[in-house]
PDB file of C-alpha atoms in Angstrom:
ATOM      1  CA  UNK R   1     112.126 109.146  -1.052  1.00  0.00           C
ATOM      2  CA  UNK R   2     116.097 109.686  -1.225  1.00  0.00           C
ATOM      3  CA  UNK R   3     117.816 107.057   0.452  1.00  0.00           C
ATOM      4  CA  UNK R   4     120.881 108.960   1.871  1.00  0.00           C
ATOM      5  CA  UNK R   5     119.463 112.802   2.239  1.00  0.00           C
ATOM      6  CA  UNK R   6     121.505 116.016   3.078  1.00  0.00           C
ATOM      7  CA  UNK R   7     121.104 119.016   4.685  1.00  0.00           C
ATOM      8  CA  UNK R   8     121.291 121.972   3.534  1.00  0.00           C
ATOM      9  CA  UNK R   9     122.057 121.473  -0.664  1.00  0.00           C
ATOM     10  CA  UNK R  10     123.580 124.905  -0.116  1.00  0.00           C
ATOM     11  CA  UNK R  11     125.109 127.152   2.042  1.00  0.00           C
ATOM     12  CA  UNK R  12     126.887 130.157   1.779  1.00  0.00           C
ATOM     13  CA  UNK R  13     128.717 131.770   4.504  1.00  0.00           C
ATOM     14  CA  UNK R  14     131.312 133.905   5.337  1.00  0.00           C
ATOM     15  CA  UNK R  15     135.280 133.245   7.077  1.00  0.00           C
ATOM     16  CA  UNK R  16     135.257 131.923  10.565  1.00  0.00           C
ATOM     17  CA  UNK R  17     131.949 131.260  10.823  1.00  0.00           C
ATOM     18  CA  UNK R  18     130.909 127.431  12.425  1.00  0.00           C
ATOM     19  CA  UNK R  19     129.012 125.148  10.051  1.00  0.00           C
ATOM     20  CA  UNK R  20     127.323 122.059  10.286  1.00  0.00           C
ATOM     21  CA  UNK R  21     126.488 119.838   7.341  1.00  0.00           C
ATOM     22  CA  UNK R  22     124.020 117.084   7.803  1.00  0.00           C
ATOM     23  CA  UNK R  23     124.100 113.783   6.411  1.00  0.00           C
ATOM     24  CA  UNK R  24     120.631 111.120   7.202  1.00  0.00           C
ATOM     25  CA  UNK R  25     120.428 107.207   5.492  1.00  0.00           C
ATOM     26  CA  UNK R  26     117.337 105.358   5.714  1.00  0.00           C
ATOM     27  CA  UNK R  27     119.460 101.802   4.163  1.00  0.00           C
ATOM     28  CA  UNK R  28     120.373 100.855   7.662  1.00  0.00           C
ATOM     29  CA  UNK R  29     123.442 100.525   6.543  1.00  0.00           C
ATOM     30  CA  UNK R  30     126.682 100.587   9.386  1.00  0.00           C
ATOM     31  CA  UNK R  31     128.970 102.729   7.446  1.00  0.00           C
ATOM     32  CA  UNK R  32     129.100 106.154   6.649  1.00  0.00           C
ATOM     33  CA  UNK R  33     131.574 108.286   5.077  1.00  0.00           C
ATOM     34  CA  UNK R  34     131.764 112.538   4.096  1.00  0.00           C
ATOM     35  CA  UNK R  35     133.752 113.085   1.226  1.00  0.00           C
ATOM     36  CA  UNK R  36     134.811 116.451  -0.707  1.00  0.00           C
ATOM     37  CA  UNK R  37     135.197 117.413  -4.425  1.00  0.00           C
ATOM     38  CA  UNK R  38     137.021 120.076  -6.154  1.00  0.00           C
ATOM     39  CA  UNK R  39     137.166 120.760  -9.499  1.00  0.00           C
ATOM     40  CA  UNK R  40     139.909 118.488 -11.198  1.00  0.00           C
ATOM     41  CA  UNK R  41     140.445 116.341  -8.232  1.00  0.00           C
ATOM     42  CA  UNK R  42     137.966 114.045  -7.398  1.00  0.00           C
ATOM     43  CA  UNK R  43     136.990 112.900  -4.572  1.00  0.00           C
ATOM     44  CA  UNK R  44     138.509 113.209  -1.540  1.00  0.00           C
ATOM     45  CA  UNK R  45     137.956 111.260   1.970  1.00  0.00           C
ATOM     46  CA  UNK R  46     137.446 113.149   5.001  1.00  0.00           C
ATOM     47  CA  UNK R  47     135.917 111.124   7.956  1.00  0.00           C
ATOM     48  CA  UNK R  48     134.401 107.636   8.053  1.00  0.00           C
ATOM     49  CA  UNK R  49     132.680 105.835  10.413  1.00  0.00           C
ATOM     50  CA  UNK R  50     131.823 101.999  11.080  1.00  0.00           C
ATOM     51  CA  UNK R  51     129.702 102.246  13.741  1.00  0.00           C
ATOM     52  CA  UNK R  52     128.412 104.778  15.968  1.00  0.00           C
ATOM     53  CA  UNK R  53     131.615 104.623  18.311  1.00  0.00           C
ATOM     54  CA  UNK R  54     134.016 103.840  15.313  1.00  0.00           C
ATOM     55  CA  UNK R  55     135.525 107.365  13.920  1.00  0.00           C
ATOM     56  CA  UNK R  56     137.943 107.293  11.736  1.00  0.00           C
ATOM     57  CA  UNK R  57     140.105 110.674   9.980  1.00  0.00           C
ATOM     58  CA  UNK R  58     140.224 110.381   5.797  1.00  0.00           C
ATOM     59  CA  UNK R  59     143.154 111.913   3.912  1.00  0.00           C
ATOM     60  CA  UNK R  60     142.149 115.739   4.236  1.00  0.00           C
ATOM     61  CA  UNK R  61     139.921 115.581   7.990  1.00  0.00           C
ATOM     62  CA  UNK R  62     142.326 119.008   8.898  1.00  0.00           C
ATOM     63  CA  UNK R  63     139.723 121.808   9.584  1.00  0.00           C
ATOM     64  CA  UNK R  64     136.609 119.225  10.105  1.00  0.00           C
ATOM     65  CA  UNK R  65     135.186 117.097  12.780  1.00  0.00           C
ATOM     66  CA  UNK R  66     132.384 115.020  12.839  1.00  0.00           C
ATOM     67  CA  UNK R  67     129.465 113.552  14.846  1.00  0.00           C
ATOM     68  CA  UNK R  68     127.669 109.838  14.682  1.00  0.00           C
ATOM     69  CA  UNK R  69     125.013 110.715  16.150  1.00  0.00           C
ATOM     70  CA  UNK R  70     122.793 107.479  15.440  1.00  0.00           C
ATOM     71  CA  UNK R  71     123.161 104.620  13.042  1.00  0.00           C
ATOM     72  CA  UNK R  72     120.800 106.807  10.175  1.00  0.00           C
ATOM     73  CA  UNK R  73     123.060 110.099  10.790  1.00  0.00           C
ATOM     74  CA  UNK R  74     126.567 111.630  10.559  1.00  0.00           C
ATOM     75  CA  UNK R  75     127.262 115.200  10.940  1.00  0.00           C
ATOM     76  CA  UNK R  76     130.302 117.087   9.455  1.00  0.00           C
ATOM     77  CA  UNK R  77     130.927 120.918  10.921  1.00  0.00           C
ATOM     78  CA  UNK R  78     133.765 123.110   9.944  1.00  0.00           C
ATOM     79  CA  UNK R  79     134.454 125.065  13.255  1.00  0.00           C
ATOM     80  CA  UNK R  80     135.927 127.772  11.615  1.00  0.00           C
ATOM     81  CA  UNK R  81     135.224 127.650   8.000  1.00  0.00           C
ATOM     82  CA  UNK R  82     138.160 129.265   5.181  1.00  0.00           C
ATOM     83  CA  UNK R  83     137.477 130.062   1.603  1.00  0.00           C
ATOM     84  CA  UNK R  84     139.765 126.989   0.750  1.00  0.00           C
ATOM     85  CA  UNK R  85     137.037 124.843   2.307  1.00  0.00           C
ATOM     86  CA  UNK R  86     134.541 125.996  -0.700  1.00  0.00           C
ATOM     87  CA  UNK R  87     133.764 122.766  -2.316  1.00  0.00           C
ATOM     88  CA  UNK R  88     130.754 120.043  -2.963  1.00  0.00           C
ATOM     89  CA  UNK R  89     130.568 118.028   0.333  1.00  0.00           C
ATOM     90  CA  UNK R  90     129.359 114.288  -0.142  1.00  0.00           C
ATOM     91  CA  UNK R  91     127.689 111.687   1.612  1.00  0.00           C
ATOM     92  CA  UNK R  92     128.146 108.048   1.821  1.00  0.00           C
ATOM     93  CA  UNK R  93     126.499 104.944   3.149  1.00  0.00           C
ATOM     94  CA  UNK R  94     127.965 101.501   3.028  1.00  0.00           C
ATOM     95  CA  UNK R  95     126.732  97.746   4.087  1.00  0.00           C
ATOM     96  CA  UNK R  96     129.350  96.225   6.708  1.00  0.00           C
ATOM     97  CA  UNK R  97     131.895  94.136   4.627  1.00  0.00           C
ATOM     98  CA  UNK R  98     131.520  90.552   4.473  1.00  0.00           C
ATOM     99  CA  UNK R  99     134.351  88.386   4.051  1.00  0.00           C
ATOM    100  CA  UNK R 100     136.354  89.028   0.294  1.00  0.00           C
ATOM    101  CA  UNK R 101     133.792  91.593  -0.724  1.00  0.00           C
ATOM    102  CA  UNK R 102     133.458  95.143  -0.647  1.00  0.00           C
ATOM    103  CA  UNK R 103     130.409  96.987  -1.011  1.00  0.00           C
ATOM    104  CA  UNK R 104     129.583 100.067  -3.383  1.00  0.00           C
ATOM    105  CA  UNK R 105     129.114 102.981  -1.497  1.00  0.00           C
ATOM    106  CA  UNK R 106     125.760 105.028  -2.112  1.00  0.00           C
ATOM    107  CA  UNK R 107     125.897 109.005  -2.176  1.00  0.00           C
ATOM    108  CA  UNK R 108     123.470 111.593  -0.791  1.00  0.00           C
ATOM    109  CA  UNK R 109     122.771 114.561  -3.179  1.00  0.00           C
ATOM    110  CA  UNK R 110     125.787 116.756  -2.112  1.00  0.00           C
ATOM    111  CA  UNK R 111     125.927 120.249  -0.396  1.00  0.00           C
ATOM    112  CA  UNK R 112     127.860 123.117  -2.197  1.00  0.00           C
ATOM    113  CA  UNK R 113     129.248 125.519   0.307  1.00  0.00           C
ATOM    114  CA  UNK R 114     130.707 128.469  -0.501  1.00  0.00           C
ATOM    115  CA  UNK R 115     132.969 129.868   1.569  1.00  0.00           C
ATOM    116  CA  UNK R 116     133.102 133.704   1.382  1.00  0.00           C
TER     117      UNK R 116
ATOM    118  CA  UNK O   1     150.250 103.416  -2.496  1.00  0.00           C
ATOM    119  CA  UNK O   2     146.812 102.629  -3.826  1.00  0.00           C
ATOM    120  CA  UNK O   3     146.549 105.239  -6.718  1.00  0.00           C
ATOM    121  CA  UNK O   4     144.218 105.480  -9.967  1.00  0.00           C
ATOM    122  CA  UNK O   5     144.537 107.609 -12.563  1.00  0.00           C
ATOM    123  CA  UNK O   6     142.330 108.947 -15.218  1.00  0.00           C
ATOM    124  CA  UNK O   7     144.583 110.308 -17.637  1.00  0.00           C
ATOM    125  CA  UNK O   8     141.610 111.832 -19.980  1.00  0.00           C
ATOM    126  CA  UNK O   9     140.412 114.960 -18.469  1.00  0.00           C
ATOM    127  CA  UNK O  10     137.945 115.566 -20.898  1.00  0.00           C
ATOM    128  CA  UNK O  11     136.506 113.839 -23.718  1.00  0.00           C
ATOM    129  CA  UNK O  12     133.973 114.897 -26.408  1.00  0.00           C
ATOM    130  CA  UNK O  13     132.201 112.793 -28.938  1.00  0.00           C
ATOM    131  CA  UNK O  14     129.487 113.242 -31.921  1.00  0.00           C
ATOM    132  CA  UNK O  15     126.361 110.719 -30.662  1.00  0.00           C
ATOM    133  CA  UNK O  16     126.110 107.333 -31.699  1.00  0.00           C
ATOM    134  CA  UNK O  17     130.065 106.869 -31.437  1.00  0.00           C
ATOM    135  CA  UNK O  18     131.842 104.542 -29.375  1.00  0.00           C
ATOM    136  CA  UNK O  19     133.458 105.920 -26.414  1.00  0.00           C
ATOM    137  CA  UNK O  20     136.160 104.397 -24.157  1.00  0.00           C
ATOM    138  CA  UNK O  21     137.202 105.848 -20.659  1.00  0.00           C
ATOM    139  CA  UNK O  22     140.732 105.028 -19.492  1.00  0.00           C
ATOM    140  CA  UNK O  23     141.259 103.867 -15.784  1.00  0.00           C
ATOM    141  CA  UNK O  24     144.869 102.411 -14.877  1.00  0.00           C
ATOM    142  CA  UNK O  25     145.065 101.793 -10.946  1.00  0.00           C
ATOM    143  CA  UNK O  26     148.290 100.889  -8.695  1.00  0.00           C
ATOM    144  CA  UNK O  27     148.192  98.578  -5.988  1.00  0.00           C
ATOM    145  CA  UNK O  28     149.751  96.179  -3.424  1.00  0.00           C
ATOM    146  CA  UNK O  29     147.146  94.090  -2.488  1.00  0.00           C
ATOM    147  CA  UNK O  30     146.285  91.173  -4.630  1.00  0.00           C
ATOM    148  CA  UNK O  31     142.517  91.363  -3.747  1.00  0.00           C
ATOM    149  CA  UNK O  32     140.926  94.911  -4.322  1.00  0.00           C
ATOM    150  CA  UNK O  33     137.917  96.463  -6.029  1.00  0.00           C
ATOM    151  CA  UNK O  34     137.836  98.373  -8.840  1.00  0.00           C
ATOM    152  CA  UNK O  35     134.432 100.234  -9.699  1.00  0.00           C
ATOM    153  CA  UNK O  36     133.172 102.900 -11.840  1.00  0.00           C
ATOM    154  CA  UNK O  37     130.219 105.909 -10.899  1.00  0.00           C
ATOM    155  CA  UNK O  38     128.613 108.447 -13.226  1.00  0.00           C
ATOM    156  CA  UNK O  39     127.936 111.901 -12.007  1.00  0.00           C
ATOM    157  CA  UNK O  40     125.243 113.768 -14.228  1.00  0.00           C
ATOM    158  CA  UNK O  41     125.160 117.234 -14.419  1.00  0.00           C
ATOM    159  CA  UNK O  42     123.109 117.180 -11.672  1.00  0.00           C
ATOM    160  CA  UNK O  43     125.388 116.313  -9.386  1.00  0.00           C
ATOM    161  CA  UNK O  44     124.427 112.719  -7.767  1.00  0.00           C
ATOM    162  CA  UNK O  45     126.926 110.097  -7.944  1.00  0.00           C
ATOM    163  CA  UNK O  46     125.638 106.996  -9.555  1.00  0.00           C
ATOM    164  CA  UNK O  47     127.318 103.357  -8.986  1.00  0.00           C
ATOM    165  CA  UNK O  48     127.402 101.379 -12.035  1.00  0.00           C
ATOM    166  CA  UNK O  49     129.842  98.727 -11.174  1.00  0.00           C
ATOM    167  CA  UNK O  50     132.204  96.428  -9.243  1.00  0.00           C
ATOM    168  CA  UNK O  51     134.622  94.215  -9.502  1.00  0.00           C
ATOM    169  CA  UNK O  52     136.999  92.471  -7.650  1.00  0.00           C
ATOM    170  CA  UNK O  53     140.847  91.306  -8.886  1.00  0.00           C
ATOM    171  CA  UNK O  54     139.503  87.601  -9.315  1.00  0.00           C
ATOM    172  CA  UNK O  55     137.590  88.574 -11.835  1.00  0.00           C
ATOM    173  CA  UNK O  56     138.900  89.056 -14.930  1.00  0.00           C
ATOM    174  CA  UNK O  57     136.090  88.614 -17.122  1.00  0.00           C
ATOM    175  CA  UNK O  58     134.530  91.478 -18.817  1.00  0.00           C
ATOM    176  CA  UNK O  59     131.156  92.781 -17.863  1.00  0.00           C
ATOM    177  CA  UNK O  60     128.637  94.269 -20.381  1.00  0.00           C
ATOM    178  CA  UNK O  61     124.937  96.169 -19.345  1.00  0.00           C
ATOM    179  CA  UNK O  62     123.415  97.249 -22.451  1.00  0.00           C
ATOM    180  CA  UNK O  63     125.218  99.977 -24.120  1.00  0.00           C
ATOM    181  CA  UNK O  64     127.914  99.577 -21.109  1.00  0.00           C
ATOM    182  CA  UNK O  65     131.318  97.573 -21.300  1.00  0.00           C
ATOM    183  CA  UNK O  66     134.045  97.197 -18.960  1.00  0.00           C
ATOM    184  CA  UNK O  67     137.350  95.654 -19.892  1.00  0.00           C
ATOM    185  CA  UNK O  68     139.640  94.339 -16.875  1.00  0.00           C
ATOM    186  CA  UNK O  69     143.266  93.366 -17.365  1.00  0.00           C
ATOM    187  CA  UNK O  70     145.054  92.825 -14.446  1.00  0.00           C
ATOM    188  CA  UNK O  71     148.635  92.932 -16.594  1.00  0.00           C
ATOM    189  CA  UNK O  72     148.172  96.332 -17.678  1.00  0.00           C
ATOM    190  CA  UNK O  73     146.347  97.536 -13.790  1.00  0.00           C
ATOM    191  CA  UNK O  74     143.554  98.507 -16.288  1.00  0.00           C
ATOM    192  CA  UNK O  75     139.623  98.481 -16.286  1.00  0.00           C
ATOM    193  CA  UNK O  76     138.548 100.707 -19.060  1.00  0.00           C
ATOM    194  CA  UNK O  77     134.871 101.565 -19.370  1.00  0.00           C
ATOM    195  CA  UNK O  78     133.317 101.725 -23.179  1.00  0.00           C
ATOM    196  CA  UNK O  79     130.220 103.302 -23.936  1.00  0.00           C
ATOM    197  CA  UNK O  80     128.410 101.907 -26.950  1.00  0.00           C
ATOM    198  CA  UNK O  81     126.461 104.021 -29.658  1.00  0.00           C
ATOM    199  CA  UNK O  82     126.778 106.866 -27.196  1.00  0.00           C
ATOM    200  CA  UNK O  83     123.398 108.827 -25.836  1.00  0.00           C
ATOM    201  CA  UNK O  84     123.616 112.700 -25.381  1.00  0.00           C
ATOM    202  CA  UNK O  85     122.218 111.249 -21.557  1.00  0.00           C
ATOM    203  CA  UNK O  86     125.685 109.760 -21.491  1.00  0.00           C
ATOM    204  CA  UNK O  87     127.186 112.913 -20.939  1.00  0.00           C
ATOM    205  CA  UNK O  88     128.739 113.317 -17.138  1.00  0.00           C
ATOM    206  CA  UNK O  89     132.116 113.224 -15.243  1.00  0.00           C
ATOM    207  CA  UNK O  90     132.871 109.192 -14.828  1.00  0.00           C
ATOM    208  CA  UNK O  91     134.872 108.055 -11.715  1.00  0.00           C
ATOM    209  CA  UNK O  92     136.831 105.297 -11.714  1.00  0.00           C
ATOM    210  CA  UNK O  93     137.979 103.927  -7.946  1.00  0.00           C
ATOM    211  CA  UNK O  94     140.048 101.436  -6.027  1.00  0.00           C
ATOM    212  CA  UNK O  95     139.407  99.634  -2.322  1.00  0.00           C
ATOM    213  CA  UNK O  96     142.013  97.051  -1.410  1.00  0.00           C
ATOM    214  CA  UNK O  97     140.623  93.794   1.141  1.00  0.00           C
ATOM    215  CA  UNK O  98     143.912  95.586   3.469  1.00  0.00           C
ATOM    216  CA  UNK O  99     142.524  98.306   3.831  1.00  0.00           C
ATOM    217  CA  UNK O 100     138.476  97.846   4.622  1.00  0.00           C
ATOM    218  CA  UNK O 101     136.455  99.965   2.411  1.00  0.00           C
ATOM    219  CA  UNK O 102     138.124 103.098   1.647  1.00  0.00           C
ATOM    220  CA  UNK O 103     137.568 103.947  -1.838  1.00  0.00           C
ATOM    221  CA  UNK O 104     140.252 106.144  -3.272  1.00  0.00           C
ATOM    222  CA  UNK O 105     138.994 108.264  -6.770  1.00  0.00           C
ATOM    223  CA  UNK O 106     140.383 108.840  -9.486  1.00  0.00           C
ATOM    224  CA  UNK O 107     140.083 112.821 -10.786  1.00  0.00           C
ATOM    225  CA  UNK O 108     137.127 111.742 -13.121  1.00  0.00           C
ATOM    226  CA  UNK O 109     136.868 112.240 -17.002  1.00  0.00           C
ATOM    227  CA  UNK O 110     134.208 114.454 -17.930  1.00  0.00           C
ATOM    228  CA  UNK O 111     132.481 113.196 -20.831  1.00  0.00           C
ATOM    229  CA  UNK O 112     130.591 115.360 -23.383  1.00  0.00           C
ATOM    230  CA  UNK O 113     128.383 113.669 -26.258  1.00  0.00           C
ATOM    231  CA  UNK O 114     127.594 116.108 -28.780  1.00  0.00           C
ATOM    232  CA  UNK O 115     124.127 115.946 -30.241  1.00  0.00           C
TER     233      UNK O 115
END
């Protein structure tokens, strides 16, 4: 079984509609991160969170909220979703740092939304 | 401004060549973590490695070779004898100690191998 599962792997829907993307980790890890990618830029950083009451905005959270709902899951919803926000929405789980070391971060699957 | 930069969009070999990804990264910090994932074309992101700025010595896993040199902000990634399985969009990333874990990307160099 996946480690770091989301839900759904693809969505379609149309302008101004409210979406939710899910995002479960069964590593027990503290951190967990939602990242976007677009063609020819990577990827992009658009909430984190440390702990369940730690929420932090990346470089592009405009448009997006989330929700830590437990240690094992972290929502991401687009209240009113724009064709702009068509991209493939990651993921990620991360140990808590320890002292002069940073941890890899390990990706769900991705969900492609289309936004029509 | 952490910053990394993956100047080869695109890259296309014959199999069996040698293949090396470019990855030059700006920083501040004196302690930070470079690392490299693979994305296959189905989509996951795969970590293949870390490393952090005190550690300047290169790192090879099988076909896999990564070159560090802090005096050129480089950590190149070489792919031995490539394998048409080889062929993905490679990431190449940057967390400074200042900053916790944030990993900034690099745009990614898509990599073909041609059978």
């Amino acid at each position: 079984d996946a480690d770091v599962t989301q839900t759904p792997r693809n969505r379609i829907t149309k302008t101004g509609k409210r979406i939710m993307l899910e995002c479960s980790q069964t590593k027990g890890h503290d951190r967990m991160y939602w990242y976007r990618q677009d063609p020819g830029l990577g990827l992009r950083l658009i909430y984190y969170s440390f702990d369940v009451k730690d929420i932090n905005k990346g470089e592009i959270s405009d448009g997006y909220s989330v929700s830590r709902q437990a240690q094992a899951k972290f929502s991401l919803s687009l209240e009113s979703a724009i064709p702009n926000q068509t991209a493939l929405y990651f993921c990620a789980t991360s140990e808590t740092q320890r002292e002069n070391f940073h941890n890899e971060q390990f990706f769900g699957p991705g969900t492609r939304l289309t936004v029509l | 401004a952490q910053k990394v930069t993956q100047a080869q969009t695109e890259i296309s070999v014959v199999e069996k060549e040698d293949v090396t990804l470019d990855c030059v990264y700006e920083t501040r910090d004196t302690t930070y973590y470079l690392f490299w994932y693979k994305q296959p074309p189905s989509g996951e992101l795969v970590f293949l490695i870390r490393r952090n700025s005190f550690d300047e010595q290169n790192e090879i896993s099988g076909r896999y070779s990564w070159n560090f040199q802090k005096s050129t902000s480089s950590f190149n990634f070489t792919i031995t004898a490539s394998q048409v399985v080889d062929s993905a969009v490679y990431f190449c990333a940057l967390s400074e100690a200042l900053r916790d874990d944030k990993i900034i990307f690099g745009k990614g160099t898509r990599l073909h191998i041609l059978p």
